[in-house]
CSV table of C-alpha atoms and ligand atoms in Angstrom, one decimal:
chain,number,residue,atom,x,y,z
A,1,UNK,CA,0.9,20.6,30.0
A,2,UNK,CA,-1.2,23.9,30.5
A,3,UNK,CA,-4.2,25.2,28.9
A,4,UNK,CA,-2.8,28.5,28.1
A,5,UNK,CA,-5.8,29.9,26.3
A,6,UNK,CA,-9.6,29.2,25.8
A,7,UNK,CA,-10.6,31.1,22.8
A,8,UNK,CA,-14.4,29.1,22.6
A,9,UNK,CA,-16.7,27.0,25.3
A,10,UNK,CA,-19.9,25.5,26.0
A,11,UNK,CA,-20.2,23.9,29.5
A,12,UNK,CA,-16.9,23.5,30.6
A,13,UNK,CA,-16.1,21.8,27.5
A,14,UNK,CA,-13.0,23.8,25.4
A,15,UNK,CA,-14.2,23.6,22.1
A,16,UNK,CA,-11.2,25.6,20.9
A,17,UNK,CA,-8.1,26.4,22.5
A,18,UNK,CA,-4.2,26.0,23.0
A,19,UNK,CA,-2.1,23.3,25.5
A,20,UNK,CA,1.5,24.3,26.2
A,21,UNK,CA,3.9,21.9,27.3
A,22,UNK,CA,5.0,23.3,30.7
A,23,UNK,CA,8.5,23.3,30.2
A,24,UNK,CA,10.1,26.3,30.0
A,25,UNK,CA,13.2,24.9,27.7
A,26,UNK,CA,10.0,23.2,25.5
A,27,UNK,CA,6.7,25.2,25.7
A,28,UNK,CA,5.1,23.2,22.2
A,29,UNK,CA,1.7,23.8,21.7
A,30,UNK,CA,-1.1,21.8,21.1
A,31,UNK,CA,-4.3,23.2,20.0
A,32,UNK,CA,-7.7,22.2,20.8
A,33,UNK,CA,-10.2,22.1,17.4
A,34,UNK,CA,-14.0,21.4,18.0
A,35,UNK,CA,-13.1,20.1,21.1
A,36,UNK,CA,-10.3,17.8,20.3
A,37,UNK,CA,-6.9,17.6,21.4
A,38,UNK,CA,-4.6,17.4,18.7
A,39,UNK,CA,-1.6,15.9,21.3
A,40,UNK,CA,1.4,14.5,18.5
A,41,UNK,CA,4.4,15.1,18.5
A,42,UNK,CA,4.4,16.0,14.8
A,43,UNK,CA,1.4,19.1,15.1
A,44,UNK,CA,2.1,20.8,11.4
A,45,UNK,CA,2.7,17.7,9.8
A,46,UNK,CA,-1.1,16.3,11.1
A,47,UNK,CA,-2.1,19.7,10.8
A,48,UNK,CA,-1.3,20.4,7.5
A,49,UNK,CA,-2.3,16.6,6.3
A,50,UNK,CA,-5.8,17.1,7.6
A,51,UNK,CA,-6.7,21.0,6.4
A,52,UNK,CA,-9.5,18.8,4.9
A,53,UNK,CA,-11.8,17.6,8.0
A,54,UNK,CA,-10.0,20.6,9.5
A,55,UNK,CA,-11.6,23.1,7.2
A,56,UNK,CA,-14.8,21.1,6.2
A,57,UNK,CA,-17.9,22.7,6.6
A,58,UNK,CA,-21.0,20.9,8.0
A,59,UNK,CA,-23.9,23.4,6.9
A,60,UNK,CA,-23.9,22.4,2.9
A,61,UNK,CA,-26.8,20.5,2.3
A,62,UNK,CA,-26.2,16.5,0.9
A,63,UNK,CA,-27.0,17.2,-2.9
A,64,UNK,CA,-24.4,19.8,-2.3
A,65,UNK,CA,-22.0,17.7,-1.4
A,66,UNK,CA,-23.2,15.2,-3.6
A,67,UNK,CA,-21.9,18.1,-6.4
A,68,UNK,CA,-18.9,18.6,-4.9
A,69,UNK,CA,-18.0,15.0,-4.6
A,70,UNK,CA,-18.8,14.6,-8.7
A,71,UNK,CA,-16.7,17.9,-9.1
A,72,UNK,CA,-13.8,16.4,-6.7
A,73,UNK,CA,-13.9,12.9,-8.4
A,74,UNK,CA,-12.7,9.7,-7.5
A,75,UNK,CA,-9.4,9.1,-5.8
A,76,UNK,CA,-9.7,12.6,-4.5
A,77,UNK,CA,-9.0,13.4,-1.0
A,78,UNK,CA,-12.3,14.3,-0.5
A,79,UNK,CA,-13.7,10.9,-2.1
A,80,UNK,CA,-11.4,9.2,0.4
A,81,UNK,CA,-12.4,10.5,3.4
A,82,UNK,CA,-16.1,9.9,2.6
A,83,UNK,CA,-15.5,6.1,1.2
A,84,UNK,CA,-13.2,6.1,5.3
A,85,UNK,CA,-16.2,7.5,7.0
A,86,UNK,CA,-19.0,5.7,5.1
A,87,UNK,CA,-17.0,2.3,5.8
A,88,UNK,CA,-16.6,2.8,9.6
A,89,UNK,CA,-19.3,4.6,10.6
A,90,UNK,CA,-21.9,2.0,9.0
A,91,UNK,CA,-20.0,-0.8,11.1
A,92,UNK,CA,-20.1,0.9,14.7
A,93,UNK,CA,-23.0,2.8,14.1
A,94,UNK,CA,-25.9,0.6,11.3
A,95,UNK,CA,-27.4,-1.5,14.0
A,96,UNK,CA,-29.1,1.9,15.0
A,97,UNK,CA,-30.0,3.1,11.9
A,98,UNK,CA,-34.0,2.4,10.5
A,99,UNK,CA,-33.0,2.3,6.8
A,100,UNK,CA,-30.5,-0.1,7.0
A,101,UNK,CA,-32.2,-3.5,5.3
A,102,UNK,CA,-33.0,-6.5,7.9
A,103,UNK,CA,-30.8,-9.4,8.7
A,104,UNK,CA,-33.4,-11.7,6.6
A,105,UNK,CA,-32.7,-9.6,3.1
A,106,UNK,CA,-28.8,-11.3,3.5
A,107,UNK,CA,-27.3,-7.9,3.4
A,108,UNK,CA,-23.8,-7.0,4.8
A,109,UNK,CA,-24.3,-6.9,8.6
A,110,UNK,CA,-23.0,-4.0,10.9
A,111,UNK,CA,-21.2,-4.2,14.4
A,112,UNK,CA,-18.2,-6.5,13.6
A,113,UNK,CA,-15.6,-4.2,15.0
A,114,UNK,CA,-18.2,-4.2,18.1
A,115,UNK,CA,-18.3,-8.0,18.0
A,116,UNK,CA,-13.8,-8.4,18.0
A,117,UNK,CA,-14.2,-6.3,21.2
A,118,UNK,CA,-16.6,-8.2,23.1
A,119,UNK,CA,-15.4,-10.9,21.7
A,120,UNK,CA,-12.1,-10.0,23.3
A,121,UNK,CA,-13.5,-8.8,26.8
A,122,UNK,CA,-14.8,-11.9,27.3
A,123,UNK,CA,-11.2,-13.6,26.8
A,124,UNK,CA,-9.7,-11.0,29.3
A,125,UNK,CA,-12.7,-12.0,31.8
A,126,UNK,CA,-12.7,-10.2,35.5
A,127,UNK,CA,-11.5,-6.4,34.8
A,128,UNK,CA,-10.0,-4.5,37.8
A,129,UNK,CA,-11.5,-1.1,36.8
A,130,UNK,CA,-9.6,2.3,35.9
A,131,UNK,CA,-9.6,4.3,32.9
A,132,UNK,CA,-9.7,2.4,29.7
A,133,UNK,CA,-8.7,3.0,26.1
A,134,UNK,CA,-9.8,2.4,22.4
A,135,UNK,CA,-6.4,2.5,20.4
A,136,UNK,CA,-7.1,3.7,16.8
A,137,UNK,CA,-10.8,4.1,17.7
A,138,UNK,CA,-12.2,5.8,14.3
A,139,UNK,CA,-15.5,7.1,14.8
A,140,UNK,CA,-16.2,6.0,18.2
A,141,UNK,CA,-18.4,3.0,18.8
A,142,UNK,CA,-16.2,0.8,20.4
A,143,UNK,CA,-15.2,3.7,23.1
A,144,UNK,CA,-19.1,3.7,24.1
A,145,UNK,CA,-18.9,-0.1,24.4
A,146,UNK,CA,-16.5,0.4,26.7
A,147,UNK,CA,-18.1,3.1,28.7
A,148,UNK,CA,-20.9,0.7,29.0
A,149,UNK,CA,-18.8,-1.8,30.6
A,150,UNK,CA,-16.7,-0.6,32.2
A,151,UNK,CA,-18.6,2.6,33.9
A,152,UNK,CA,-15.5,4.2,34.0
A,153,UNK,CA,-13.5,6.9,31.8
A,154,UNK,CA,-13.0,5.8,28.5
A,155,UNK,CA,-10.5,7.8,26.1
A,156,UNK,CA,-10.2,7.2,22.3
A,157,UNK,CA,-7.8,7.6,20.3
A,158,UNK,CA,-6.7,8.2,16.7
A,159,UNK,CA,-4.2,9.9,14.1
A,160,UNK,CA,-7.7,10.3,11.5
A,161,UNK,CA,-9.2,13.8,12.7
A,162,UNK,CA,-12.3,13.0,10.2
A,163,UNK,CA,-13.0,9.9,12.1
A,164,UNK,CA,-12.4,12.0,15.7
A,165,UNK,CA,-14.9,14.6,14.2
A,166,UNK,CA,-17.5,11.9,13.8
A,167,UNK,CA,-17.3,10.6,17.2
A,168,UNK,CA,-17.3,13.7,18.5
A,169,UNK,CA,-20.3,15.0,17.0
A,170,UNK,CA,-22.1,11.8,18.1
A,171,UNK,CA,-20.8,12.6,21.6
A,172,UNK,CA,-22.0,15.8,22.1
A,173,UNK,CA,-25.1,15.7,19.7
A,174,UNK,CA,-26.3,11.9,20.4
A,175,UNK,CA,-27.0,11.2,16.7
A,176,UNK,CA,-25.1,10.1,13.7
A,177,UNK,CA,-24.8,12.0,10.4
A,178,UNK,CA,-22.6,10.1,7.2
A,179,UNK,CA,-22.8,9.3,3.9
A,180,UNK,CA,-23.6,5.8,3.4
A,181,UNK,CA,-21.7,4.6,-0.3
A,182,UNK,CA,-24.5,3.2,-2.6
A,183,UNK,CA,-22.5,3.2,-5.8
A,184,UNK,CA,-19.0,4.9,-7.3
A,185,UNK,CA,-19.6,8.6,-6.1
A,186,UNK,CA,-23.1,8.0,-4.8
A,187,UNK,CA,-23.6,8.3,-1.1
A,188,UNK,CA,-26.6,8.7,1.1
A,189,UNK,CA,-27.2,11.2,4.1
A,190,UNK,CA,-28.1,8.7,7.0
A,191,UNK,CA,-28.9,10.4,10.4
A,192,UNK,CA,-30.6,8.9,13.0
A,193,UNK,CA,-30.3,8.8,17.5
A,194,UNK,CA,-27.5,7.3,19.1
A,195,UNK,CA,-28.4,7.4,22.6
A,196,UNK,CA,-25.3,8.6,24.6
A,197,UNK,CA,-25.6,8.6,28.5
A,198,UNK,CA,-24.6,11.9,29.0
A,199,UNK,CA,-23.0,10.7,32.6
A,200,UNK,CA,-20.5,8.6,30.6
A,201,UNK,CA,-17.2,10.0,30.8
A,202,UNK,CA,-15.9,9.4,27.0
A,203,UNK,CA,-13.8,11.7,25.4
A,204,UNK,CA,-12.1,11.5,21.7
A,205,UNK,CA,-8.3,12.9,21.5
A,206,UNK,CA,-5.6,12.9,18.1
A,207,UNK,CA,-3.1,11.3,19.2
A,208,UNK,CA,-0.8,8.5,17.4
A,209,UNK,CA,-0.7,5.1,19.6
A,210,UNK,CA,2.8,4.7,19.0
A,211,UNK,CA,3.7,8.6,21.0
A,212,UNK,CA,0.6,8.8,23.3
A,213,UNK,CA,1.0,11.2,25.8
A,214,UNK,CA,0.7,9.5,29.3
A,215,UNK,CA,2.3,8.5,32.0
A,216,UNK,CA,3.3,4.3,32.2
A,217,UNK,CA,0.1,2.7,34.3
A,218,UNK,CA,-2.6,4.9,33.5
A,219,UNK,CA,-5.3,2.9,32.2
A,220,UNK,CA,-7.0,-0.8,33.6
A,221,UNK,CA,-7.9,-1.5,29.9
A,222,UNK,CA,-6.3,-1.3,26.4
A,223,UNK,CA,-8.0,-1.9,23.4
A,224,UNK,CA,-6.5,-2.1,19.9
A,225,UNK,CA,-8.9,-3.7,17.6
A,226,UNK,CA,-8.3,-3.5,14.2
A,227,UNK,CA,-5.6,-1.7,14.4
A,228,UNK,CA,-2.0,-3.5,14.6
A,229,UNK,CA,-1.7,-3.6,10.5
A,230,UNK,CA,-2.4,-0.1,10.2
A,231,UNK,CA,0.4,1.5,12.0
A,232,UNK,CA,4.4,2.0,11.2
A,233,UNK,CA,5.9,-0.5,14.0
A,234,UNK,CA,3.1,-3.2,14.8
A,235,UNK,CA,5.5,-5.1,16.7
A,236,UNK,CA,5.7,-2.1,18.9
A,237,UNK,CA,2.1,-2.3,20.1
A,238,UNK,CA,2.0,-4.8,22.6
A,239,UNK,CA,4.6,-3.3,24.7
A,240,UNK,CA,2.7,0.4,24.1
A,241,UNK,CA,-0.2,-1.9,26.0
A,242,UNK,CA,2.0,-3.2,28.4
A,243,UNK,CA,3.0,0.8,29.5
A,244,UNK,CA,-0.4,1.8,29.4
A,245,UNK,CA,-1.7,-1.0,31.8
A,246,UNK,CA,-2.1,-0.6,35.6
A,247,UNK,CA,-0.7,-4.1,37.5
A,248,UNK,CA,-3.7,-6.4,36.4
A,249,UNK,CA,-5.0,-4.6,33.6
A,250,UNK,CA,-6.2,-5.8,30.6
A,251,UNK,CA,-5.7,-5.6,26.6
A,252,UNK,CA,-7.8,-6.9,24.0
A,253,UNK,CA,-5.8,-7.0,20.3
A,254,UNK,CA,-8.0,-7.9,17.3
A,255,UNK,CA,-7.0,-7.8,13.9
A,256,UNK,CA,-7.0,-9.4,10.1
A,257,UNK,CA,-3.4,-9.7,9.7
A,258,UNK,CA,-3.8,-7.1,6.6
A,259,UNK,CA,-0.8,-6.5,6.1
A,260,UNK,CA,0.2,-3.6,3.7
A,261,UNK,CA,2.9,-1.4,2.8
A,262,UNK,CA,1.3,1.7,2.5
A,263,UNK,CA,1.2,1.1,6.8
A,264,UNK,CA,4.5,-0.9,7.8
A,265,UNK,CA,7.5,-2.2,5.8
A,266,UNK,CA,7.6,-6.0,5.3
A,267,UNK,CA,10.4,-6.4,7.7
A,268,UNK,CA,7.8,-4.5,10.2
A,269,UNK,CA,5.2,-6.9,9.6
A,270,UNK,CA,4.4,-10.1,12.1
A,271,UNK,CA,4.3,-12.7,9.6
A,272,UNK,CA,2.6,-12.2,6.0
A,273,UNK,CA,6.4,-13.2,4.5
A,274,UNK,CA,9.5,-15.4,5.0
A,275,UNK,CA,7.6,-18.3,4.2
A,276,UNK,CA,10.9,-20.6,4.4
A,277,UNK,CA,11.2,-19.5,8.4
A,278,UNK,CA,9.8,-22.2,11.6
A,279,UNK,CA,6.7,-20.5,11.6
A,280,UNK,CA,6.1,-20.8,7.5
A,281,UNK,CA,4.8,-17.1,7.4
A,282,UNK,CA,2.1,-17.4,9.6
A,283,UNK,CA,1.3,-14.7,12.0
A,284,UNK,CA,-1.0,-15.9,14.5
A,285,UNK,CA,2.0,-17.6,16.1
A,286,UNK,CA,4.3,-15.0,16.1
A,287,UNK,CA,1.6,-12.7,17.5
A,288,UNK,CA,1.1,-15.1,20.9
A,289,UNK,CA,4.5,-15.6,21.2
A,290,UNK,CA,5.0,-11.3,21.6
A,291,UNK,CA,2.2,-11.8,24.3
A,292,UNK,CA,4.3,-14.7,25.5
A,293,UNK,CA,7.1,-13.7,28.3
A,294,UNK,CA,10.0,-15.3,26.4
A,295,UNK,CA,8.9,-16.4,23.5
A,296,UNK,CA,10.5,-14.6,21.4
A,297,UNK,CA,13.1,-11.9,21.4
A,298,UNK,CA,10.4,-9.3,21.3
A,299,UNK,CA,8.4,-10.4,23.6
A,300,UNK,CA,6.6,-7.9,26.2
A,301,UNK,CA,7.8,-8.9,29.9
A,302,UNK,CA,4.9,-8.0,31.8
A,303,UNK,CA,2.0,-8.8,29.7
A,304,UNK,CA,0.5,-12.3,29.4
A,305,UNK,CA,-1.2,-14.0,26.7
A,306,UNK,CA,-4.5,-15.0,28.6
A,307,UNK,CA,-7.2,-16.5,25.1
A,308,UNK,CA,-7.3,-16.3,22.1
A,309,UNK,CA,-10.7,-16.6,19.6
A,310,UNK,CA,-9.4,-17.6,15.8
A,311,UNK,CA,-12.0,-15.8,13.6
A,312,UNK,CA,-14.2,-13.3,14.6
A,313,UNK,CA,-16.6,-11.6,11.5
A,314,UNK,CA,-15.8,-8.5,10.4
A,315,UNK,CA,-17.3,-6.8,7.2
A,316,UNK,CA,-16.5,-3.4,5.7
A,317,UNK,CA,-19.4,-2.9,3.8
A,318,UNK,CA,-17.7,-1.0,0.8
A,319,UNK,CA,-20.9,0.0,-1.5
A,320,UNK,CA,-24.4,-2.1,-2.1
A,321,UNK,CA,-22.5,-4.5,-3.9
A,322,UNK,CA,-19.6,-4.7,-1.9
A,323,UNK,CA,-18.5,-6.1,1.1
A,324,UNK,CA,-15.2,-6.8,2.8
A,325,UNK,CA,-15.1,-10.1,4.9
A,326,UNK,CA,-12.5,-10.2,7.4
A,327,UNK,CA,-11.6,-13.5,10.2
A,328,UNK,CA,-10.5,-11.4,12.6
A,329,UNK,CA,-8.0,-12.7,15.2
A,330,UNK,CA,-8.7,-11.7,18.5
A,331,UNK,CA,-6.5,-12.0,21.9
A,332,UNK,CA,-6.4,-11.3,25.8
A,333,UNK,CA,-3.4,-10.3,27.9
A,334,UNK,CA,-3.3,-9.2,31.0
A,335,UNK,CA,-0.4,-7.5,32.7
A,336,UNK,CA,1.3,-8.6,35.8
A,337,UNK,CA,-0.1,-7.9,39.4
B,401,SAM,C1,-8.7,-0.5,10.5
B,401,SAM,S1,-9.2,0.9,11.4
B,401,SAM,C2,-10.0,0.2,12.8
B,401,SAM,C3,-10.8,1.2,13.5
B,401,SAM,C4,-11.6,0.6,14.7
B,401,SAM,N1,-10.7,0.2,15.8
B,401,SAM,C5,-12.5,-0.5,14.3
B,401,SAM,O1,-12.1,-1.7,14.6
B,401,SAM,O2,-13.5,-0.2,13.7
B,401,SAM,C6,-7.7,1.5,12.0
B,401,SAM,C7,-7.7,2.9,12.7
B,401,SAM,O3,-6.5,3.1,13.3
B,401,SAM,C8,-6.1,4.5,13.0
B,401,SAM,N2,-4.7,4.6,13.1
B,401,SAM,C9,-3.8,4.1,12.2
B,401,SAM,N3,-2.5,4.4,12.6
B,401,SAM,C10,-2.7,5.1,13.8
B,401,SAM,C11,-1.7,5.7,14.7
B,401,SAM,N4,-0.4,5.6,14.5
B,401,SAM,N5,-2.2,6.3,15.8
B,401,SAM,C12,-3.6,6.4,16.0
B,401,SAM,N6,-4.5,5.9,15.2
B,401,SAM,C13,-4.0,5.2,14.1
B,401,SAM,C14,-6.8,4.8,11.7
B,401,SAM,O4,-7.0,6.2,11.5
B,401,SAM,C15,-8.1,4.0,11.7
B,401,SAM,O5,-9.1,4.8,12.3
């Protein structure tokens, strides 16, 4: 892969610009928009599915995008991407923000996402160091978490280029800007400081988890937390762990078991159906054994199932009188030395 032009920059940071695959019988290009690599193998299809956050413009003032989301309606695209935004950016980033009410008032708490990954880090216990990854990372949080920890490069990742923009803008602006959901079409402007150590090396790409561009043994650390129901082939995410890892590396998996069609056929998912079968529909057992050499016949060879927590809390806070409460199951593996 080249960068074959630059067409915008601030500090050595391409804000817009073009990557070419390098071979001459190939040559696919990959463009760079407000910094992000948009690196799939399907570019007009996520390209012309995102014109939205694409073409969305960030100087209108709230109440006129309050107008425009009355105008636009529910179930619009546009209502979609805010309720996606307002969801994920209040858990990774609320515990910063001054308006959100105190623990005392019994209100929907922030950070669960952020709790399933520590949660899961702890599992995975000593890390050997090397890059790490946030599979699926949304608006970013969890990709600073691991900065923290780790001190080392940290990469997310994910298909939502609305989400990407968020974590973007907090990366290179150190403050958070959403609409928080009060009520049916209502939302709230919230910004407030996010205090980004600027010598953190985190970085947001598009990419899709299950045709990420790297070489096998890139990263020390894999995280896909929340994420395994959401995608096409979940079976196929362990072993896209197992690829990434270095000899010794870590991944943390957390997730609801969720399952839905709109993601992954029923035959795709692990568990949620074939109640008559040995495991009586359960997934948690299926989803040890794939971390479980031999186990079963999809098992990852390589990566070992090393804890396992049953039920951390996670809540999607949906509007002020909604909340999603998730158990989230939440697992170590590390790969072989
Ligand atoms: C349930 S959210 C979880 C987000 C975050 N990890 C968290 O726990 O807060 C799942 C995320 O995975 C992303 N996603 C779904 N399929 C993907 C794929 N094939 N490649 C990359 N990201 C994907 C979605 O856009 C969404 O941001």
């Amino acid at each position: 892969m080249v960068l074959s032009s630059v067409l915008r920059e601030v500090d050595d940071d391409v804000l817009e610009g073009v990557l070419a695959c390098s071979r001459p019988e190939c040559q696919l290009e990959f463009p760079i928009i407000d910094g992000a690599p948009i690196l799939v193998p399907d570019v007009r299809g996520v390209i012309s599915q995102s014109l939205l956050p694409l073409l969305a413009r960030d100087d209108l003032s709230p109440t006129m995008v309050g107008v425009i989301g009355d105008c636009a309606g529910p179930s619009s695209a546009f209502d979609t991407m805010r309720q996606q935004l307002s969801l994920y950016a209040w858990d990774h980033y609320g515990d910063l923000d001054p308006q959100e009410p105190a623990a005392e008032t019994g209100a929907p708490r922030p950070g669960g996402a952020r709790a399933c990954l520590a949660a899961g880090l702890s599992l995975a216990g000593d890390l050997t160091g090397g890059p790490a990854i946030d599979l699926g990372c949304s608006t970013g949080r969890l990709a600073f978490d691991l900065a923290e920890r780790t001190g080392d490069l940290v990469l997310g990742v994910d298909l939502n280029l609305a989400m990407i923009r968020l974590a973007r803008r907090v990366l290179t602006t150190g403050r958070v800007d959403y609409d928080r959901r009060r009520v049916g079409l209502v939302y709230d402007r919230r910004s407030f400081a996010m205090p980004v150590d600027r010598a953190a090396r985190v970085d947001f790409w598009v990419a899709d988890v299950l045709a990420l561009p790297f070489a096998i043994e890139s990263f020390g650390l894999v995280a896909a937390v929340n994420l395994i129901d959401c995608i096409a082939a979940p079976a196929a995410l362990p072993g896209v762990a197992a690829d990434l890892l270095r000899p010794g590396g870590s991944a943390v998996f957390a997730t609801p078991y969720d399952w839905s069609p709109s993601a992954a056929a029923v035959e795709g998912w692990i568990g949620g159906h074939s109640q008559r079968a040995p495991h009586g529909g359960a997934s948690e057992p299926l989803m040890t054994a794939l971390l479980t050499p031999g186990a079963h016949p999809q098992s990852v060879e390589g990566l070992r199932l090393v804890g396992e927590h049953p039920g951390v809390s996670w809540q999607l806070r949906l509007h002020d009188r909604a909340t999603m409460h998730y158990a989230v199951h939440v697992l170590a593996a590390r790969a072989d030395a």
